[in-house]
Coordinates of C-alpha atoms in Angstrom, one line a residue:
Chain A
M2 CA -113.5 10.0 111.9
K3 CA -115.9 7.7 110.0
I4 CA -114.2 4.6 108.8
G5 CA -116.1 2.4 106.4
V6 CA -115.8 -1.4 106.4
V7 CA -116.9 -3.2 103.3
T8 CA -118.9 -6.4 103.4
F9 CA -118.5 -8.6 100.3
P10 CA -120.3 -11.9 99.9
G11 CA -118.0 -14.2 101.9
S12 CA -116.3 -11.6 104.0
L13 CA -115.6 -13.0 107.5
D14 CA -113.8 -10.3 109.5
E15 CA -115.9 -7.2 108.9
V16 CA -117.4 -7.3 112.4
D17 CA -114.0 -7.6 114.1
A18 CA -112.7 -4.8 111.9
Q19 CA -115.7 -2.6 112.9
R20 CA -115.0 -3.3 116.5
A21 CA -111.3 -2.5 116.1
V22 CA -112.3 0.8 114.5
T23 CA -114.5 1.6 117.4
L24 CA -111.8 0.7 119.9
G25 CA -109.4 2.9 117.9
G26 CA -111.7 5.8 118.7
H27 CA -113.6 6.1 115.4
E28 CA -117.1 5.6 114.1
A29 CA -117.4 2.4 112.1
V30 CA -119.7 2.5 109.1
A31 CA -120.9 -0.6 107.4
L32 CA -120.5 -0.5 103.6
W33 CA -122.1 -2.9 101.2
H34 CA -120.3 -4.4 98.1
G35 CA -123.3 -3.8 95.9
D36 CA -123.7 -0.1 96.6
H37 CA -122.0 2.7 94.6
D38 CA -121.8 4.6 97.9
L39 CA -119.1 5.2 100.4
R40 CA -121.7 7.0 102.8
G41 CA -119.4 9.9 103.4
V42 CA -116.6 8.0 105.2
D43 CA -113.1 9.3 105.6
A44 CA -111.3 6.0 105.1
V45 CA -112.1 2.5 104.1
I46 CA -111.1 -1.0 105.3
L47 CA -111.5 -4.1 103.1
P48 CA -111.7 -6.9 105.6
G49 CA -110.5 -10.5 105.5
G50 CA -112.5 -13.5 104.5
F51 CA -113.2 -15.5 101.4
S52 CA -115.1 -13.2 99.2
Y53 CA -116.9 -15.0 96.3
G54 CA -115.5 -18.2 97.7
D55 CA -112.1 -17.3 96.4
Y56 CA -113.4 -18.3 93.0
L57 CA -111.2 -17.6 89.9
R58 CA -108.5 -16.0 92.1
C59 CA -108.7 -14.5 95.6
G60 CA -110.2 -11.1 95.2
A61 CA -110.7 -11.3 91.5
I62 CA -114.5 -11.0 91.5
S63 CA -114.8 -8.6 94.4
R64 CA -112.4 -6.3 92.7
F65 CA -115.3 -5.5 90.2
S66 CA -118.0 -5.0 92.9
P67 CA -119.9 -1.8 92.5
V68 CA -118.4 -0.3 95.7
M69 CA -114.9 -0.9 94.4
T70 CA -115.5 1.7 91.7
E71 CA -115.8 4.3 94.4
V72 CA -113.0 2.9 96.6
I73 CA -110.6 3.0 93.7
E74 CA -111.6 6.5 92.8
A75 CA -111.3 7.7 96.4
A76 CA -108.0 6.0 96.9
G77 CA -106.7 7.8 93.8
K78 CA -107.6 11.1 95.5
G79 CA -105.8 10.1 98.7
M80 CA -108.4 8.5 100.9
P81 CA -106.8 6.0 103.3
V82 CA -107.6 2.4 102.4
L83 CA -106.5 -0.6 104.4
G84 CA -106.9 -4.1 102.9
I85 CA -106.4 -7.0 105.4
C86 CA -105.8 -10.5 104.1
N87 CA -108.5 -10.9 101.5
G88 CA -108.7 -7.1 101.4
F89 CA -105.0 -7.1 100.5
Q90 CA -105.7 -9.6 97.7
I91 CA -108.5 -7.3 96.4
L92 CA -106.2 -4.3 96.4
C93 CA -103.6 -6.2 94.3
E94 CA -106.3 -7.4 91.9
S95 CA -107.5 -3.8 91.7
H96 CA -103.9 -2.7 90.8
L97 CA -104.0 -0.2 93.7
L98 CA -101.0 -2.2 95.0
P99 CA -98.4 -4.0 92.9
G100 CA -97.7 -7.7 93.0
A101 CA -100.1 -10.6 93.8
L102 CA -100.8 -13.1 96.5
I103 CA -100.5 -16.8 95.7
R104 CA -101.1 -20.1 97.5
N105 CA -98.8 -20.7 100.5
D106 CA -95.6 -22.4 99.3
H107 CA -96.1 -25.2 101.9
R108 CA -99.7 -25.7 100.5
K109 CA -101.3 -25.6 104.0
F110 CA -103.6 -23.1 105.6
V111 CA -101.6 -21.3 108.3
C112 CA -103.0 -19.9 111.5
R113 CA -100.6 -18.6 114.1
D114 CA -99.5 -15.6 116.2
Q115 CA -97.0 -14.0 113.9
R116 CA -94.2 -11.6 114.8
L117 CA -93.7 -8.7 112.4
R118 CA -91.5 -5.7 112.1
I119 CA -93.2 -2.4 111.1
E120 CA -90.8 -0.8 108.6
N121 CA -92.8 2.2 107.4
T122 CA -94.4 4.4 110.0
S123 CA -95.4 7.2 107.6
T124 CA -98.4 5.5 105.9
A125 CA -101.9 6.6 106.9
W126 CA -102.3 3.4 108.9
T127 CA -99.0 3.0 110.7
T128 CA -98.0 6.4 112.2
A129 CA -98.9 5.1 115.7
Y130 CA -96.0 2.7 115.6
D131 CA -92.3 3.4 116.3
E132 CA -90.0 2.8 113.3
G133 CA -88.8 -0.9 113.5
A134 CA -91.5 -1.8 116.1
E135 CA -91.8 -5.5 116.5
I136 CA -95.4 -6.6 117.0
T137 CA -97.3 -9.9 117.3
I138 CA -100.7 -10.3 115.6
V139 CA -102.7 -13.1 114.2
L140 CA -101.9 -14.5 110.8
K141 CA -104.4 -16.8 109.0
N142 CA -104.3 -17.5 105.3
G143 CA -104.2 -20.1 102.6
E144 CA -103.0 -17.8 99.8
G145 CA -100.8 -15.3 101.5
G146 CA -97.6 -15.7 99.5
F147 CA -96.7 -12.2 98.2
V148 CA -95.0 -12.3 94.8
A149 CA -93.9 -9.6 92.4
D150 CA -91.1 -9.4 89.8
A151 CA -87.6 -8.5 91.1
D152 CA -87.8 -5.0 89.7
T153 CA -91.0 -4.3 91.6
L154 CA -89.6 -5.8 94.8
D155 CA -86.5 -3.7 94.5
R156 CA -88.6 -0.6 93.9
L157 CA -90.8 -1.4 96.9
E158 CA -87.8 -1.8 99.1
G159 CA -85.9 1.1 97.6
E160 CA -88.8 3.5 98.2
G161 CA -89.5 2.3 101.7
R162 CA -92.9 0.9 100.7
V163 CA -92.5 -2.4 102.6
V164 CA -94.8 -1.7 105.6
A165 CA -94.3 -4.9 107.5
R166 CA -92.0 -7.9 107.3
Y167 CA -92.3 -11.3 108.8
L168 CA -89.9 -12.2 111.6
D169 CA -88.8 -15.6 112.9
V170 CA -90.4 -17.6 110.2
N171 CA -91.7 -16.9 106.7
P172 CA -95.2 -18.4 107.1
N173 CA -96.3 -18.5 103.5
G174 CA -93.4 -18.1 101.1
S175 CA -93.8 -14.4 100.6
L176 CA -90.8 -13.0 98.7
R177 CA -88.4 -11.1 100.8
D178 CA -90.5 -11.9 103.9
I179 CA -93.0 -9.1 102.9
A180 CA -96.2 -9.1 105.0
G181 CA -97.5 -5.7 103.9
I182 CA -96.9 -2.9 101.4
T183 CA -98.1 0.6 100.6
N184 CA -98.7 2.6 97.4
E185 CA -96.5 5.5 96.4
R186 CA -98.6 8.0 98.2
G187 CA -98.8 6.0 101.4
N188 CA -102.6 6.1 101.7
V189 CA -103.3 2.5 100.5
V190 CA -101.9 -0.3 102.6
G191 CA -102.3 -4.0 102.2
L192 CA -101.4 -6.4 105.0
M193 CA -101.7 -10.2 105.1
P194 CA -101.9 -10.6 108.9
H195 CA -104.8 -9.4 110.9
P196 CA -104.4 -6.4 113.3
E197 CA -108.1 -6.3 113.9
H198 CA -107.8 -9.6 115.8
A199 CA -105.2 -8.2 118.2
V200 CA -106.9 -5.2 119.8
E201 CA -108.1 -6.5 123.2
D202 CA -106.3 -8.4 126.0
L203 CA -109.2 -10.7 126.4
T204 CA -108.7 -12.5 123.1
G205 CA -106.0 -13.0 120.5
A206 CA -102.3 -12.2 120.7
G207 CA -102.5 -9.0 122.6
T208 CA -103.2 -5.4 121.6
D209 CA -100.4 -4.9 119.1
G210 CA -102.8 -4.5 116.2
L211 CA -104.6 -1.5 117.6
G212 CA -102.1 0.9 116.1
F213 CA -103.5 0.3 112.7
F214 CA -106.8 1.7 113.9
T215 CA -105.4 4.7 115.9
S216 CA -102.9 5.8 113.3
I217 CA -105.5 7.2 111.0
L218 CA -106.3 10.0 113.4
E219 CA -102.7 10.9 114.1
S220 CA -101.9 11.0 110.4
T221 CA -104.9 13.2 109.7
F222 CA -104.0 15.8 112.3
A223 CA -100.2 15.6 111.8
Chain B
M18 CA -122.4 -21.0 68.1
A19 CA -118.6 -21.3 68.3
R20 CA -116.3 -21.9 71.2
V21 CA -113.3 -19.9 72.1
V22 CA -110.9 -21.4 74.6
V23 CA -108.7 -19.3 77.0
D24 CA -105.9 -21.2 78.7
V25 CA -104.4 -19.5 81.7
M26 CA -101.1 -20.7 83.2
P27 CA -99.0 -19.5 86.0
K28 CA -95.9 -17.7 84.7
P29 CA -92.8 -19.9 84.6
E30 CA -91.1 -17.9 87.3
I31 CA -94.1 -18.0 89.6
L32 CA -94.1 -20.8 92.1
D33 CA -97.0 -23.2 91.5
P34 CA -97.8 -25.1 94.7
Q35 CA -100.7 -26.9 93.2
G36 CA -98.6 -28.3 90.4
K37 CA -96.0 -29.3 93.0
A38 CA -98.6 -31.2 95.0
V39 CA -99.7 -33.1 91.8
L40 CA -96.0 -33.8 91.0
G41 CA -95.6 -35.2 94.5
A42 CA -98.7 -37.4 94.2
L43 CA -97.8 -39.1 90.9
P44 CA -94.9 -41.3 92.1
R45 CA -96.9 -42.3 95.2
L46 CA -99.5 -43.7 92.7
G47 CA -96.8 -45.6 90.8
F48 CA -96.5 -43.2 87.9
S49 CA -92.9 -42.4 87.1
G50 CA -91.0 -40.2 84.6
V51 CA -92.8 -36.9 85.2
T52 CA -90.2 -34.2 86.0
D53 CA -92.5 -31.3 86.4
V54 CA -96.2 -30.3 86.6
R55 CA -97.8 -26.9 86.2
Q56 CA -101.4 -26.5 86.9
G57 CA -103.5 -23.9 85.1
K58 CA -107.1 -23.1 84.1
R59 CA -109.1 -23.6 80.9
F60 CA -112.0 -21.4 80.1
E61 CA -114.5 -22.4 77.4
L62 CA -116.5 -19.4 76.1
E63 CA -119.5 -20.2 74.0
I64 CA -119.8 -17.3 71.6
D65 CA -123.0 -16.2 69.9
G66 CA -122.5 -15.7 66.2
E67 CA -119.4 -15.8 64.1
I68 CA -115.8 -15.5 65.5
T69 CA -114.5 -12.3 64.0
D70 CA -111.3 -10.4 64.7
A71 CA -113.4 -8.0 66.8
V72 CA -114.8 -10.9 68.9
L73 CA -111.3 -12.3 69.4
A74 CA -110.1 -8.9 70.5
E75 CA -112.9 -8.7 72.9
V76 CA -112.0 -12.2 74.3
E77 CA -108.4 -11.0 74.7
K78 CA -109.7 -8.1 76.8
M79 CA -111.7 -10.5 78.9
A80 CA -108.7 -12.7 79.4
E81 CA -106.5 -9.7 80.4
T82 CA -109.1 -8.1 82.6
L83 CA -110.8 -10.9 84.5
L84 CA -109.8 -14.5 83.4
S85 CA -106.1 -14.0 84.2
N86 CA -104.0 -11.8 86.5
P87 CA -101.2 -10.6 84.2
V88 CA -98.9 -10.1 87.2
I89 CA -98.7 -13.9 87.8
E90 CA -100.3 -15.6 84.8
N91 CA -100.0 -15.9 81.0
Y92 CA -103.0 -16.6 78.8
A93 CA -103.6 -17.9 75.3
V94 CA -106.7 -17.5 73.3
R95 CA -107.7 -19.9 70.5
V96 CA -110.8 -20.8 68.6
E97 CA -111.8 -24.4 69.0
D98 CA -112.7 -26.2 65.8
S99 CA -116.4 -26.9 66.1
V100 CA -116.2 -30.3 64.3
A101 CA -113.5 -31.5 66.5
A102 CA -115.3 -30.1 69.5
E103 CA -118.5 -32.0 68.6
A104 CA -116.6 -35.2 68.0
A105 CA -114.9 -35.0 71.4
R106 CA -118.3 -35.0 73.1

């Protein structure tokens, strides 16, 4: 499958994401924020970084990039979209996912190997994992605190839309230890930690992140 | 030319780590008596022409769409008195 990875001004992790896509057995396609064109891809990844320098709010300017018109439209039709870190922030600003991400409660940038529990294995991006799988991948953020009102949080938990939860420590003040969520349909996933940095034994925290990049195939042929 | 000001503040129930940092710094500098600090943003929009209801409605839309995130922030729109604004410069 062809998986597009969008580069915004200030994206950092698009090359790692492309590499992870390739290791996951897919063709990575570079997409450009300024183009109204998804170049025929089957899925889209919005990578981490500091698009537009995090000006105004993280993801607030990128959300109105030309390419996001197409991403939002395609997501509405069921195309799988994964937003990692800054990508998660962009998805929330786009209202493709509920809630928002605010500055870490302890006010420091955090960078660590983070243990997570995968709680929803039916999204387009998580079918490769076993229900309740505990994985360790890199977390690095300054504004990763997931917040939403109590009703929204109850709904997310009640509908099984919490994709991943932090284990051991809550690294950024995210409400109910939420590290990642999905939309009602399960095709759009936002995740604060970085699976694309945990796809090879040579570097990073291991290969626990690879499942996010192999799931897409399984879910398509399921 | 007229100026419309949009104040954006984190909602009361949303944690404001930046405000907390400022609150923590004040006593260290010898300032006392401040019990809470909330930090927000102020946007000054210079508007071409007269401020009509239609213009204000448009600014409301800007505030809702881009200047604030309604999930975590509240905003208030007001027209700044041009005489007062000039005097303040």
